[in-house]
XYZ file of C-alpha atoms in Angstrom:
740
model
C -8.353 -67.032 82.391
C -5.331 -65.617 80.629
C -4.430 -61.970 80.587
C -2.894 -60.386 77.539
C 0.319 -58.473 78.151
C 0.003 -54.711 77.799
C 1.379 -52.833 74.774
C 4.939 -51.703 75.059
C 4.601 -47.931 74.928
C 7.618 -45.601 74.893
C 8.635 -44.344 78.205
C 8.347 -40.783 76.757
C 4.881 -40.435 75.129
C 5.777 -37.127 73.549
C 8.547 -38.805 71.497
C 6.001 -41.215 69.957
C 3.718 -38.301 69.129
C 6.512 -36.420 67.414
C 7.343 -39.463 65.250
C 3.702 -39.882 64.195
C 3.380 -36.223 63.287
C 6.595 -36.330 61.243
C 5.347 -39.385 59.322
C 2.042 -37.657 58.539
C 3.839 -34.513 57.401
C 6.074 -36.566 55.089
C 3.115 -38.381 53.571
C 1.216 -35.092 53.174
C 4.136 -33.428 51.390
C 4.406 -36.372 49.003
C 0.684 -36.187 48.275
C 0.872 -32.434 47.671
C 3.808 -32.875 45.335
C 1.921 -35.546 43.420
C -1.133 -33.343 43.179
C 0.988 -30.358 42.059
C 2.668 -32.389 39.317
C -0.715 -33.469 38.044
C -1.989 -29.911 37.620
C -1.436 -27.515 34.720
C -1.711 -28.111 30.969
C -0.028 -31.194 29.471
C 1.525 -32.414 32.755
C 3.242 -35.319 31.009
C 5.713 -32.839 29.480
C 6.369 -30.829 32.634
C 10.055 -31.817 32.672
C 10.552 -30.017 29.324
C 9.067 -26.683 30.413
C 11.376 -23.792 29.430
C 13.608 -25.818 27.078
C 14.679 -24.362 23.712
C 12.451 -25.469 20.842
C 14.612 -26.995 18.085
C 11.929 -28.135 15.659
C 8.169 -28.017 15.126
C 6.619 -30.659 12.850
C 3.199 -31.864 11.798
C 2.398 -35.514 11.246
C -0.609 -37.270 9.834
C -2.655 -36.940 6.670
C -2.862 -33.152 6.490
C -5.977 -31.788 4.797
C -5.076 -28.196 5.717
C -1.893 -26.734 4.157
C 1.029 -26.829 6.535
C 1.636 -23.103 5.965
C -1.832 -22.385 7.349
C -1.141 -24.529 10.403
C 2.172 -22.822 11.104
C 0.601 -19.384 10.748
C -1.869 -20.004 13.615
C 0.416 -21.578 16.212
C 2.685 -19.544 18.486
C 5.160 -22.263 19.411
C 8.220 -21.233 17.414
C 11.633 -22.679 16.640
C 14.742 -20.981 18.028
C 16.633 -19.628 15.063
C 18.942 -16.920 13.779
C 17.468 -14.005 11.854
C 19.833 -11.067 11.650
C 18.041 -7.834 10.694
C 14.774 -9.750 11.013
C 15.201 -11.676 7.746
C 18.775 -12.915 7.174
C 19.101 -16.605 8.245
C 22.296 -16.232 10.298
C 23.570 -14.723 13.555
C 26.449 -12.382 14.264
C 27.404 -13.513 17.742
C 24.285 -13.025 19.830
C 22.971 -10.394 17.425
C 19.989 -11.669 15.490
C 19.443 -14.751 17.645
C 15.828 -15.433 18.646
C 15.371 -18.011 21.379
C 11.946 -19.624 21.825
C 11.333 -21.719 24.927
C 8.685 -24.357 25.406
C 5.609 -23.009 27.173
C 3.078 -25.745 27.927
C 0.245 -23.247 28.298
C 1.003 -21.923 24.806
C 1.351 -25.473 23.485
C -2.098 -26.422 24.765
C -3.603 -23.331 23.151
C -1.891 -24.277 19.884
C -3.777 -27.572 19.964
C -7.055 -25.648 20.137
C -5.918 -23.304 17.358
C -5.157 -26.224 15.045
C -8.604 -27.665 15.714
C -10.225 -24.293 14.965
C -8.348 -23.830 11.702
C -9.618 -27.255 10.612
C -13.145 -26.041 11.345
C -12.386 -23.013 9.177
C -11.848 -25.496 6.320
C -14.964 -27.516 7.189
C -13.367 -30.436 9.087
C -15.010 -31.036 12.477
C -13.984 -33.544 15.140
C -10.271 -33.100 14.448
C -7.991 -34.735 17.031
C -4.589 -33.177 17.759
C -2.024 -34.892 19.995
C 1.135 -32.937 20.888
C 4.376 -34.866 21.384
C 7.478 -33.413 23.033
C 10.794 -35.256 23.185
C 14.412 -34.343 23.783
C 16.421 -33.223 20.759
C 19.790 -34.687 19.826
C 21.391 -31.441 20.983
C 20.099 -29.269 23.779
C 16.402 -28.476 23.608
C 13.277 -30.333 22.528
C 11.405 -31.287 19.390
C 7.674 -30.591 19.184
C 5.389 -32.663 16.972
C 1.659 -32.185 16.388
C 0.010 -35.443 15.353
C -3.137 -34.446 13.493
C -6.047 -36.746 12.774
C -8.461 -34.657 10.714
C -12.169 -35.018 11.266
C -14.693 -35.597 8.517
C -15.615 -32.877 6.044
C -19.058 -31.550 6.992
C -21.412 -30.288 4.287
C -24.069 -27.632 4.852
C -27.482 -29.018 3.881
C -29.823 -26.519 5.532
C -29.716 -22.754 5.999
C -32.541 -20.672 7.450
C -32.688 -16.971 8.323
C -35.710 -16.016 10.412
C -37.085 -12.767 11.788
C -36.468 -10.565 8.733
C -39.414 -11.459 6.533
C -40.975 -8.025 7.008
C -37.797 -6.169 5.930
C -37.621 -5.138 2.284
C -34.987 -7.044 0.292
C -34.803 -9.992 2.700
C -35.326 -12.561 -0.055
C -32.089 -11.590 -1.789
C -30.028 -11.562 1.405
C -29.565 -15.346 1.680
C -27.913 -15.473 -1.731
C -25.280 -13.007 -0.532
C -24.308 -14.913 2.605
C -20.843 -16.511 2.751
C -22.528 -19.814 3.705
C -23.896 -21.808 0.769
C -25.877 -25.009 0.839
C -23.974 -27.909 -0.657
C -20.612 -26.356 0.271
C -18.393 -27.305 3.254
C -19.587 -25.877 6.550
C -16.692 -23.542 7.373
C -16.549 -21.847 10.744
C -15.345 -18.519 9.342
C -18.188 -18.433 6.836
C -20.643 -19.188 9.633
C -19.428 -16.255 11.743
C -19.226 -13.989 8.690
C -22.821 -14.843 7.794
C -23.961 -13.706 11.238
C -22.146 -10.392 10.754
C -23.580 -10.047 7.239
C -27.152 -10.348 8.476
C -26.600 -7.931 11.362
C -24.809 -5.333 9.194
C -27.576 -5.651 6.615
C -30.116 -4.755 9.315
C -27.963 -1.941 10.704
C -27.733 -0.372 7.262
C -31.531 -0.349 7.031
C -32.010 1.608 10.219
C -32.355 -1.224 12.769
C -29.668 0.159 15.081
C -30.397 -2.324 17.902
C -30.569 -5.458 15.739
C -29.231 -8.719 17.124
C -28.716 -12.098 15.442
C -28.825 -15.362 17.376
C -26.925 -18.218 15.781
C -27.401 -21.948 16.054
C -26.139 -24.963 14.177
C -26.524 -28.731 14.346
C -24.040 -31.284 13.042
C -24.899 -34.911 12.268
C -21.589 -36.650 12.956
C -22.764 -39.833 11.253
C -23.980 -38.307 7.998
C -21.435 -35.434 8.214
C -24.006 -32.766 7.429
C -24.890 -29.521 9.185
C -27.929 -27.288 9.447
C -27.764 -23.613 10.398
C -30.407 -21.246 11.726
C -29.816 -17.510 12.099
C -32.596 -15.949 14.178
C -32.651 -12.169 13.740
C -34.249 -9.765 16.200
C -34.347 -6.499 14.218
C -36.007 -4.383 16.871
C -37.507 -1.030 15.927
C -36.504 1.253 13.084
C -34.310 3.973 14.591
C -34.251 7.552 13.348
C -31.861 10.305 14.365
C -33.672 12.693 16.682
C -30.585 14.658 17.743
C -26.806 14.857 17.267
C -24.633 15.617 20.286
C -21.066 16.830 19.594
C -18.390 16.977 22.313
C -14.693 17.862 22.388
C -14.718 20.965 20.163
C -12.206 23.698 20.836
C -11.438 25.560 17.611
C -13.768 23.723 15.241
C -17.295 25.053 15.086
C -20.220 22.590 15.239
C -21.343 23.535 11.736
C -18.065 22.319 10.233
C -18.371 18.997 12.046
C -22.004 18.557 10.947
C -20.967 19.115 7.327
C -18.630 16.134 7.592
C -21.375 13.838 8.888
C -23.356 11.538 6.606
C -26.249 11.431 9.105
C -29.049 13.988 9.368
C -31.833 14.619 11.861
C -35.007 12.796 10.919
C -33.174 10.259 8.726
C -32.770 6.573 9.485
C -29.773 5.692 11.608
C -27.684 3.437 9.368
C -24.458 1.719 10.375
C -22.719 2.568 7.102
C -23.497 6.269 7.630
C -21.920 6.159 11.094
C -18.722 4.623 9.690
C -18.633 7.035 6.750
C -19.103 10.013 9.095
C -16.208 8.858 11.235
C -13.926 8.506 8.204
C -14.902 11.979 6.985
C -13.951 13.510 10.326
C -10.558 11.811 10.189
C -10.053 13.399 6.768
C -9.886 16.763 8.535
C -6.260 17.234 9.554
C -7.499 19.293 12.494
C -8.989 16.101 14.006
C -6.667 13.566 15.641
C -9.449 11.305 16.977
C -13.131 10.900 16.109
C -15.917 8.518 17.118
C -19.505 8.536 15.841
C -21.853 6.160 17.683
C -25.228 5.749 19.331
C -25.199 7.769 22.532
C -25.505 5.976 25.895
C -28.858 6.069 27.675
C -27.914 8.958 29.975
C -27.338 11.210 26.916
C -30.453 10.180 24.980
C -32.767 13.095 24.334
C -35.897 10.972 23.891
C -36.739 9.464 27.321
C -38.185 6.239 25.940
C -35.475 5.715 23.302
C -34.696 2.256 24.612
C -38.235 0.898 24.310
C -37.320 -1.661 21.716
C -40.840 -3.040 21.324
C -41.954 0.110 19.482
C -42.125 0.078 15.692
C -40.033 3.229 15.351
C -38.031 5.211 17.887
C -35.677 8.159 17.937
C -32.088 8.039 19.072
C -29.304 10.487 19.840
C -25.990 10.163 18.002
C -22.866 11.042 19.961
C -19.935 12.581 18.075
C -16.674 12.689 20.047
C -13.776 14.700 18.637
C -10.202 15.332 19.768
C -8.618 18.198 17.866
C -5.044 18.257 16.601
C -2.806 21.353 16.856
C -3.887 24.072 14.452
C -0.444 25.235 13.332
C 2.621 23.330 12.175
C 5.855 24.974 11.082
C 9.366 23.829 10.320
C 12.548 25.260 8.858
C 15.741 23.576 7.642
C 19.195 24.833 6.678
C 21.835 22.938 4.744
C 24.853 22.855 2.502
C 25.519 20.931 -0.710
C 28.338 20.886 -3.213
C 25.881 21.632 -6.058
C 23.545 23.862 -4.004
C 26.040 25.693 -1.782
C 23.956 27.179 1.045
C 20.241 26.384 1.059
C 17.189 26.791 3.280
C 13.573 25.721 3.239
C 10.555 26.261 5.437
C 6.883 25.393 5.749
C 3.935 26.840 7.604
C 0.626 24.978 7.864
C -2.669 26.359 9.141
C -5.249 23.593 9.577
C -8.116 26.003 10.311
C -7.511 28.941 7.979
C -10.456 31.378 8.219
C -12.320 28.696 10.192
C -14.293 25.780 8.777
C -11.251 23.417 8.870
C -9.876 25.049 5.743
C -6.251 24.124 5.141
C -3.569 26.548 3.961
C 0.040 25.486 3.485
C 2.803 27.893 2.469
C 6.264 26.547 1.739
C 9.412 28.083 0.358
C 12.889 27.031 -0.704
C 16.024 28.899 -1.674
C 19.323 27.373 -2.830
C 22.663 28.379 -4.336
C 22.973 31.141 -1.780
C 26.564 32.401 -1.938
C 27.168 31.619 -5.617
C 24.116 32.875 -7.521
C 23.516 36.463 -8.483
C 22.905 38.679 -6.451
C 23.886 36.653 -3.311
C 27.280 35.466 -4.578
C 30.868 35.704 -3.355
C 31.586 32.131 -2.203
C 32.144 30.510 -5.613
C 35.951 30.459 -5.217
C 36.073 29.362 -1.576
C 33.175 27.493 0.018
C 31.595 26.299 -3.270
C 34.417 25.784 -5.826
C 32.123 23.853 -8.188
C 30.816 27.263 -9.295
C 34.246 28.728 -10.018
C 33.848 31.139 -12.993
C 37.117 29.839 -14.499
C 35.337 26.531 -15.287
C 32.661 28.137 -17.459
C 33.159 27.771 -21.222
C 29.941 29.176 -22.746
C 27.392 31.865 -22.016
C 24.866 29.142 -21.237
C 27.155 27.780 -18.514
C 27.334 31.240 -16.914
C 23.578 31.672 -17.165
C 22.958 28.373 -15.378
C 25.588 28.954 -12.677
C 24.322 32.456 -11.844
C 20.641 31.433 -11.570
C 19.263 31.453 -8.026
C 17.157 28.399 -7.206
C 13.913 29.144 -5.396
C 10.335 28.003 -4.993
C 7.432 29.685 -3.264
C 4.091 27.889 -3.197
C 0.753 28.095 -1.417
C -1.862 25.317 -1.359
C -5.432 25.684 -0.142
C -8.090 23.065 0.647
C -11.764 23.784 1.287
C -13.485 20.620 2.588
C -17.209 20.074 2.132
C -17.778 22.822 -0.396
C -21.356 24.125 0.013
C -21.996 21.365 2.565
C -21.667 18.632 -0.075
C -19.314 15.717 -0.726
C -17.192 18.117 -2.783
C -13.831 19.649 -1.855
C -12.090 22.623 -3.447
C -8.320 22.634 -3.990
C -6.235 25.552 -5.222
C -2.577 26.416 -5.462
C -0.093 29.064 -6.612
C 3.627 28.710 -7.236
C 6.633 30.438 -8.707
C 9.974 28.711 -9.072
C 13.370 28.686 -10.688
C 15.314 25.437 -10.802
C 18.758 24.795 -12.254
C 21.326 22.014 -12.468
C 24.947 22.999 -12.864
C 26.140 22.620 -16.470
C 22.717 21.260 -17.481
C 19.740 23.640 -17.516
C 17.790 26.389 -15.799
C 13.983 26.475 -15.777
C 11.693 29.198 -14.457
C 7.901 28.914 -14.208
C 4.924 30.530 -12.534
C 1.506 28.936 -12.363
C -1.663 28.096 -10.537
C -4.212 25.339 -10.328
C -7.764 25.052 -9.105
C -9.904 21.966 -8.909
C -12.834 20.233 -7.318
C -12.927 16.676 -5.970
C -16.237 14.945 -5.296
C -17.040 11.582 -3.764
C -19.717 10.144 -6.029
C -19.749 6.627 -4.547
C -18.042 4.945 -1.594
C -14.283 4.888 -2.305
C -14.934 6.568 -5.656
C -13.705 10.085 -6.447
C -14.257 12.321 -9.456
C -12.050 15.366 -10.008
C -11.845 18.329 -12.379
C -8.642 20.414 -12.340
C -7.507 23.469 -14.302
C -3.727 23.896 -14.471
C -2.235 27.153 -15.778
C 1.490 27.877 -15.972
C 3.992 29.837 -17.982
C 7.579 28.636 -18.065
C 10.874 28.639 -19.898
C 13.830 26.237 -20.006
C 17.325 27.215 -21.133
C 20.119 24.764 -21.926
C 22.331 23.594 -24.760
C 20.834 21.420 -27.497
C 22.897 18.462 -26.329
C 21.465 18.546 -22.822
C 17.925 19.046 -24.137
C 18.289 15.723 -25.922
C 19.957 13.856 -23.053
C 18.401 15.363 -19.930
C 14.986 16.518 -21.166
C 14.474 13.822 -23.813
C 13.716 16.524 -26.419
C 15.867 16.105 -29.510
C 13.891 17.482 -32.443
C 14.741 21.056 -33.467
C 11.145 22.312 -33.282
C 10.710 20.732 -29.855
C 13.879 22.364 -28.535
C 12.822 25.777 -29.802
C 9.383 25.325 -28.246
C 10.833 24.461 -24.848
C 13.449 27.233 -24.892
C 11.051 30.151 -25.229
C 8.528 31.215 -22.608
C 5.222 29.567 -23.322
C 1.825 29.026 -21.750
C 0.959 25.443 -20.931
C -2.642 25.306 -19.721
C -4.722 22.167 -19.420
C -7.908 20.743 -17.946
C -7.819 17.295 -16.362
C -10.863 15.153 -15.661
C -10.257 12.135 -13.460
C -12.234 9.220 -12.042
C -10.749 6.906 -9.409
C -12.189 3.950 -7.539
C -10.006 2.075 -5.059
C -11.482 -0.973 -3.321
C -8.292 -2.968 -2.826
C -7.946 -4.929 0.420
C -4.448 -4.615 1.904
C -3.300 -6.915 4.700
C -0.548 -5.632 4.292
C -0.299 -6.968 0.744
C -3.146 -6.797 -1.753
C -5.455 -9.757 -1.079
C -8.578 -8.860 -3.048
C -10.679 -6.116 -4.556
C -10.034 -3.862 -7.505
C -8.799 -0.430 -8.506
C -9.789 1.623 -11.539
C -8.385 4.960 -12.682
C -8.968 7.010 -15.805
C -7.894 10.542 -16.743
C -8.524 12.851 -19.656
C -6.085 15.756 -20.263
C -7.008 18.539 -22.637
C -4.804 21.480 -23.669
C -6.012 23.928 -26.287
C -5.758 27.555 -27.430
C -9.298 27.825 -26.068
C -7.644 27.702 -22.620
C -4.930 30.158 -23.627
C -2.407 27.333 -24.052
C 0.353 27.193 -26.611
C 0.434 23.430 -26.142
C -2.343 21.501 -27.811
C -3.264 17.901 -27.121
C -6.015 15.536 -25.996
C -4.820 12.631 -23.887
C -6.751 9.625 -22.543
C -5.394 7.074 -20.079
C -7.200 4.181 -18.334
C -5.749 1.754 -15.792
C -7.496 -1.167 -14.090
C -6.280 -3.739 -11.542
C -8.085 -6.809 -10.154
C -6.915 -8.988 -7.231
C -8.456 -12.432 -6.631
C -7.560 -15.111 -4.085
C -7.052 -18.413 -5.909
C -6.767 -20.400 -2.681
C -5.610 -19.804 0.866
C -3.073 -16.938 0.752
C -2.369 -17.278 -3.001
C -3.424 -14.129 -4.864
C -3.771 -13.546 -8.609
C -3.370 -9.927 -9.762
C -4.167 -8.748 -13.276
C -3.544 -5.251 -14.616
C -4.474 -3.683 -17.942
C -3.447 -0.127 -18.840
C -3.707 1.830 -22.062
C -3.342 5.396 -23.214
C -3.379 7.442 -26.391
C -3.269 11.003 -27.725
C -6.124 11.885 -30.037
C -4.465 15.191 -30.947
C -0.970 16.473 -30.387
C 2.255 15.172 -31.841
C 0.470 13.043 -34.411
C 1.957 15.345 -37.049
C 3.911 18.596 -37.041
C 0.830 20.787 -37.462
C -1.607 19.623 -34.803
C 0.249 20.738 -31.686
C 3.085 20.222 -29.227
C 3.092 17.756 -26.334
C 5.390 18.590 -23.383
C 7.789 15.723 -22.566
C 6.290 15.252 -19.077
C 2.868 14.486 -20.615
C 4.044 11.773 -23.006
C 3.937 8.038 -22.317
C 7.001 6.089 -21.218
C 7.565 2.380 -20.576
C 9.641 0.164 -18.337
C 10.535 0.319 -14.665
C 9.128 -1.318 -11.512
C 5.508 -0.373 -12.346
C 5.694 -1.107 -16.084
C 7.235 -3.858 -18.185
C 9.806 -4.945 -15.621
C 12.151 -6.490 -18.170
C 13.089 -2.916 -19.167
C 14.675 -0.308 -16.944
C 12.932 2.959 -16.174
C 11.841 4.711 -19.412
C 13.860 2.206 -21.483
C 10.879 0.880 -23.452
C 9.576 2.908 -26.370
C 10.825 5.613 -28.769
C 14.536 6.208 -28.336
C 17.220 8.607 -29.553
C 20.989 8.129 -29.455
C 23.635 10.850 -29.248
C 27.223 10.169 -30.299
C 29.693 11.749 -27.923
C 32.905 13.316 -29.332
C 35.175 10.637 -30.730
C 38.174 9.603 -28.684
C 41.249 7.726 -29.870
C 42.208 4.415 -28.296
C 44.496 1.534 -29.063
C 41.694 0.003 -31.119
C 41.236 3.158 -33.209
C 38.381 5.595 -33.156
C 35.563 4.699 -30.770
C 32.121 6.322 -30.738
C 30.438 6.363 -27.344
C 26.670 6.766 -27.564
C 24.234 7.962 -24.926
C 20.652 6.685 -25.021
C 17.575 8.767 -24.190
C 13.836 8.049 -24.314
C 11.693 10.661 -26.059
C 8.278 9.335 -25.037
C 5.383 8.177 -27.184
C 1.811 8.992 -28.049
C 0.304 5.549 -27.531
C 0.919 2.809 -24.978
C -0.446 -0.472 -23.686
C 0.500 -2.570 -20.674
C -0.776 -5.943 -19.434
C 0.535 -7.679 -16.317
C -0.310 -10.979 -14.644
C 1.198 -11.759 -11.254
C 0.715 -14.560 -8.734
C 1.923 -13.912 -5.188
C 2.284 -16.621 -2.564
C 3.771 -17.145 0.911
C 7.315 -18.442 1.280
C 7.233 -21.196 3.973
C 10.632 -20.413 5.472
C 9.829 -16.710 5.866
C 6.105 -16.798 6.699
C 6.551 -15.230 10.114
C 8.571 -12.352 8.596
C 5.675 -11.299 6.307
C 7.699 -12.174 3.205
C 5.985 -13.345 0.014
C 7.171 -14.563 -3.346
C 5.810 -13.619 -6.757
C 5.916 -14.824 -10.352
C 4.865 -12.422 -13.088
C 4.545 -11.927 -16.826
C 4.559 -8.383 -18.235
C 3.664 -7.315 -21.756
C 3.564 -3.850 -23.255
C 4.932 -1.272 -25.674
C 5.096 2.480 -26.305
C 4.725 3.889 -29.815
C 5.259 7.281 -31.449
C 2.599 7.465 -34.146
C 4.256 10.525 -35.692
C 7.497 8.806 -36.706
C 6.824 6.465 -39.631
C 10.430 6.166 -40.830
C 11.538 3.849 -38.022
C 10.095 0.365 -37.834
C 8.553 0.037 -34.380
C 8.602 -3.443 -32.845
C 5.537 -5.185 -31.512
C 4.556 -6.096 -27.973
C 7.438 -6.905 -25.639
C 6.912 -9.792 -23.178
C 9.177 -10.330 -20.166
C 8.739 -12.959 -17.397
C 10.212 -12.761 -13.928
C 10.121 -13.616 -10.249
C 10.339 -11.480 -7.145
C 9.964 -11.090 -3.415
C 7.786 -8.867 -1.236
C 8.654 -7.761 2.302
C 6.200 -5.818 4.455
C 7.492 -2.571 5.998
C 5.701 0.159 7.976
C 5.681 2.413 4.874
C 4.543 -0.231 2.387
C 5.765 -3.409 0.662
C 9.448 -3.481 -0.278
C 9.682 -5.168 -3.683
C 12.600 -6.914 -5.333
C 11.939 -8.227 -8.871
C 14.197 -9.920 -11.392
C 12.901 -10.044 -15.000
C 14.334 -11.650 -18.115
C 14.613 -9.496 -21.247
C 15.378 -11.476 -24.428
C 15.255 -8.422 -26.728
C 17.866 -6.114 -28.232
C 17.724 -2.389 -27.285
C 15.072 -0.280 -29.014
C 16.106 1.332 -32.350
C 16.212 5.107 -32.861
C 17.877 7.945 -34.749
C 21.566 8.686 -34.053
C 22.626 12.328 -33.623
C 26.108 13.805 -33.454
C 27.635 16.716 -31.564
C 29.610 19.582 -33.114
C 32.874 20.863 -31.670
C 30.966 23.644 -29.892
C 28.718 21.095 -28.175
C 25.603 21.731 -30.273
C 23.391 18.934 -31.544
C 23.541 18.165 -35.270
C 20.073 18.844 -36.640
C 19.859 15.937 -39.048
C 20.460 12.475 -37.592
C 23.563 10.616 -38.726
C 21.422 7.463 -38.999
C 17.632 7.217 -39.078
C 17.591 3.799 -37.427
C 20.435 2.982 -35.077
C 20.476 0.122 -32.581
C 23.074 -0.359 -29.873
C 23.898 -4.034 -29.576
C 23.569 -5.781 -26.218
C 26.815 -7.209 -24.909
C 27.339 -10.105 -22.515
C 25.649 -13.453 -21.954
C 22.300 -14.360 -20.489
C 23.135 -12.629 -17.199
C 23.132 -9.306 -19.025
C 19.495 -9.983 -19.942
C 18.399 -10.058 -16.293
C 16.973 -6.766 -15.080
C 16.759 -6.009 -11.350
C 13.936 -3.753 -10.144
C 13.894 -2.450 -6.553
C 11.030 -0.295 -5.314
C 8.726 0.521 -2.423
C 4.961 0.127 -2.747
C 2.600 -2.143 -4.661
C 3.399 -2.735 -8.333
C -0.208 -3.765 -8.960
C-alpha cells in the first residue's frame, strides 16, 4: 500500500490566503471594467466620446431630402460663425465647438427613423459610423437604408356616428386612403377628430388610435376609436386673480356663456380676448378641476349631458405706465417728450394714452435765445427770405390723446377715438400745423377677420417755398401748391375689412391674408378734399414641398373721383398711390415707380460748360396694380441659422389718369433674388432686383433766381438717362418684416 505525499503548503497560511484574495480582486476588477465598457449607448465608439466633430455626412439612397435629415439631428459640426452667420472666426470669437456625445448620437438615429416615418417609409435602418478625422476630431456618418413606402388602404373612425356632421369629417382628415401612411398625418388625424368633438361640446372626448402595417404588402390600416363622452354645458364660470378689473369686464371678453355648450374653440378664443386687454399679463381659460366644480356629479361621464364649471385665471399687469425723455439735436436744439398710459381709465379696462412732444426749445419763438450759441444752425444771419424766418421761428410740438373702449355694449366691437394738435417744421424746408380727431369702431365678424369704420377730421396748413413743395412734398402743380398752402379741412370716412390667416414659423409657411379699404372724402363731411378711393390687397402662401413655399400677391387700387380732372376734387399727396420699394416692385427704389416730375437746379459753370442738375420727385398716381410671385427655400449651409433664400418676380405700375400729355409706359417687370434671416422682431430681408428700364418720364420745371418754381414746365416729357453698365441696373432693397 503506497501513501501519497502530502501537499506542500506554505509555512505561513495567511500569505497564501492574501495571494488568493489579490488574484480574485484583480479578476473582479477586470470583469467590472469589461462590463462598464459594454454599457452605455454605442459602446463601440466609446474611445471617441468628447472629440470635436469635423464632419457629418449621410450615405445611402436617400429618399428624404438631406436638409430634412440635418434639421432633425443635434449632432453638429464644429465651425466658425462670427455674429451668428458669418462663416469665419476672429480669434476665438465666433467659434462654436461641438463635441461627440454618444447619447445624442443614438437619439439622432431614432430621429432619422422617425422622419422617414413622417414621409411614409417604415422599417428604415440607420447605422452610425464614427472614425478619426485627418486632423484632430472625428467624422460622423449616418448610413441610411430606407424602408419600404407604406400606403394607407383602410381608414375607419368609430364612436362618432351619433354626432351630427360625422360623415363629412373623414374627408377632412390629413390621412387619405391611397396616399403614403405618414406618421405626422396619423397623429394630426387623431388631433383633428378630438378637436372636432371638443368644438361640439364633448369636453371630455378621447380618441384611441391603432394601426396595422403589412410589411410584405407594404400597406397599412388605421382605426381611430372615439369616446365622445357626454355633451358638456357651462353651468358656472369661476374667475380668480382679479385686483382692479371687475368681473363684468372679464365676462365681456369671454366667448362662453352659462347654459351654452362648452366648446374648445370658445375656450381658446376667450383666452386670446383676455390677452388683448393690456391690463392682463397672463390668462388661462379651462375646465375647472373637480374640487372647484359646482355640480357634484360633473364627472359622471356616462350621462348624456352634464354641467361643468369653467375656471378663468387672470394675472393683472400694472395699471399705469409713464415715461419722459430729454434730448438735444442740431436741427431740434433742446427737445422733450413724455407719455402717460392708463390701462383701466374709468374702469372696464378702457385704455387712455396721452403723449406730448416739444422741440426747438431755445431757438423758436417765444422760447428762443440760443440760436447764436448752442444751436448755430438757427442763426438769423443765415435766413434769406421771410419763409426761412417763418420756418426757423416755428415751435415744434404735438399733443395727442388716444382712447380705446373694448367690448362696446358687450359685443365683439371696440371703440377707438383720438385727438391731436401739432406743429412740425424742418429747417429751410416747411412748417405744417394741424388739429384733428378721429373716431372709429372695429368689430370681429369672423375668426381672424376684422371690419372697421373710421371717421377722420382734421384742419391743417403747410407753408414752404414752391421749390420745396415740389421736391419735399411731391406737389408741383400750381393749384395743388395753393391748396396745400392755405388752411383747409380734410375729412374722410374709411371702411376696412381685414382677414389674416397666415402661418408664421417664423417665416410665412401657409395661409392667406386679404385687406381692402374704401376712403371717401366729400363736402358732405365738411371736407374741402373730395375723392373716392378703393384699394384691395391679397396674399396666398402655399407649401410646394417640404420647406419650399410659394407666395403670390395681387394688389390694385383706383380713385373713382378726385384728381381725374381739375374740377372733380383734390387728392392730398399722402392719399395717392406710389410704387417701388421693398414691398412693391423691388426693381425700383422707394416711390420711384409712377408719375414723376423733374426740377432743374440753378445752372453752374464747369470746365465742360453749363451743366443742369435735375432733382427727381414722385407725384403719386390715381391708379395702381401690383403682382408678385416669390418662392422661398432653405439654404443648406445656413439651415441652423434660420436663413432662407428667395427668388421673385415683381410686376406693376402706377398711373395718373389726369395727365394725358405724357405717354405712360406699361407694366414694369423686374426679377430678383434675396435672403431672409429670422430676428426677434421679424424677418430681416435683403433683396437684389434687376431693372432693365430707363427712368420714368415727366415734366421738367425750372427755378427762378428768387428760388420760386416756374409755373409752366420747360419740357412736357423729360427723361433722365441712366448711366453706367449692368451693375447700375441692380437695385438693393433692405427691410425688416415680411414683403408678402
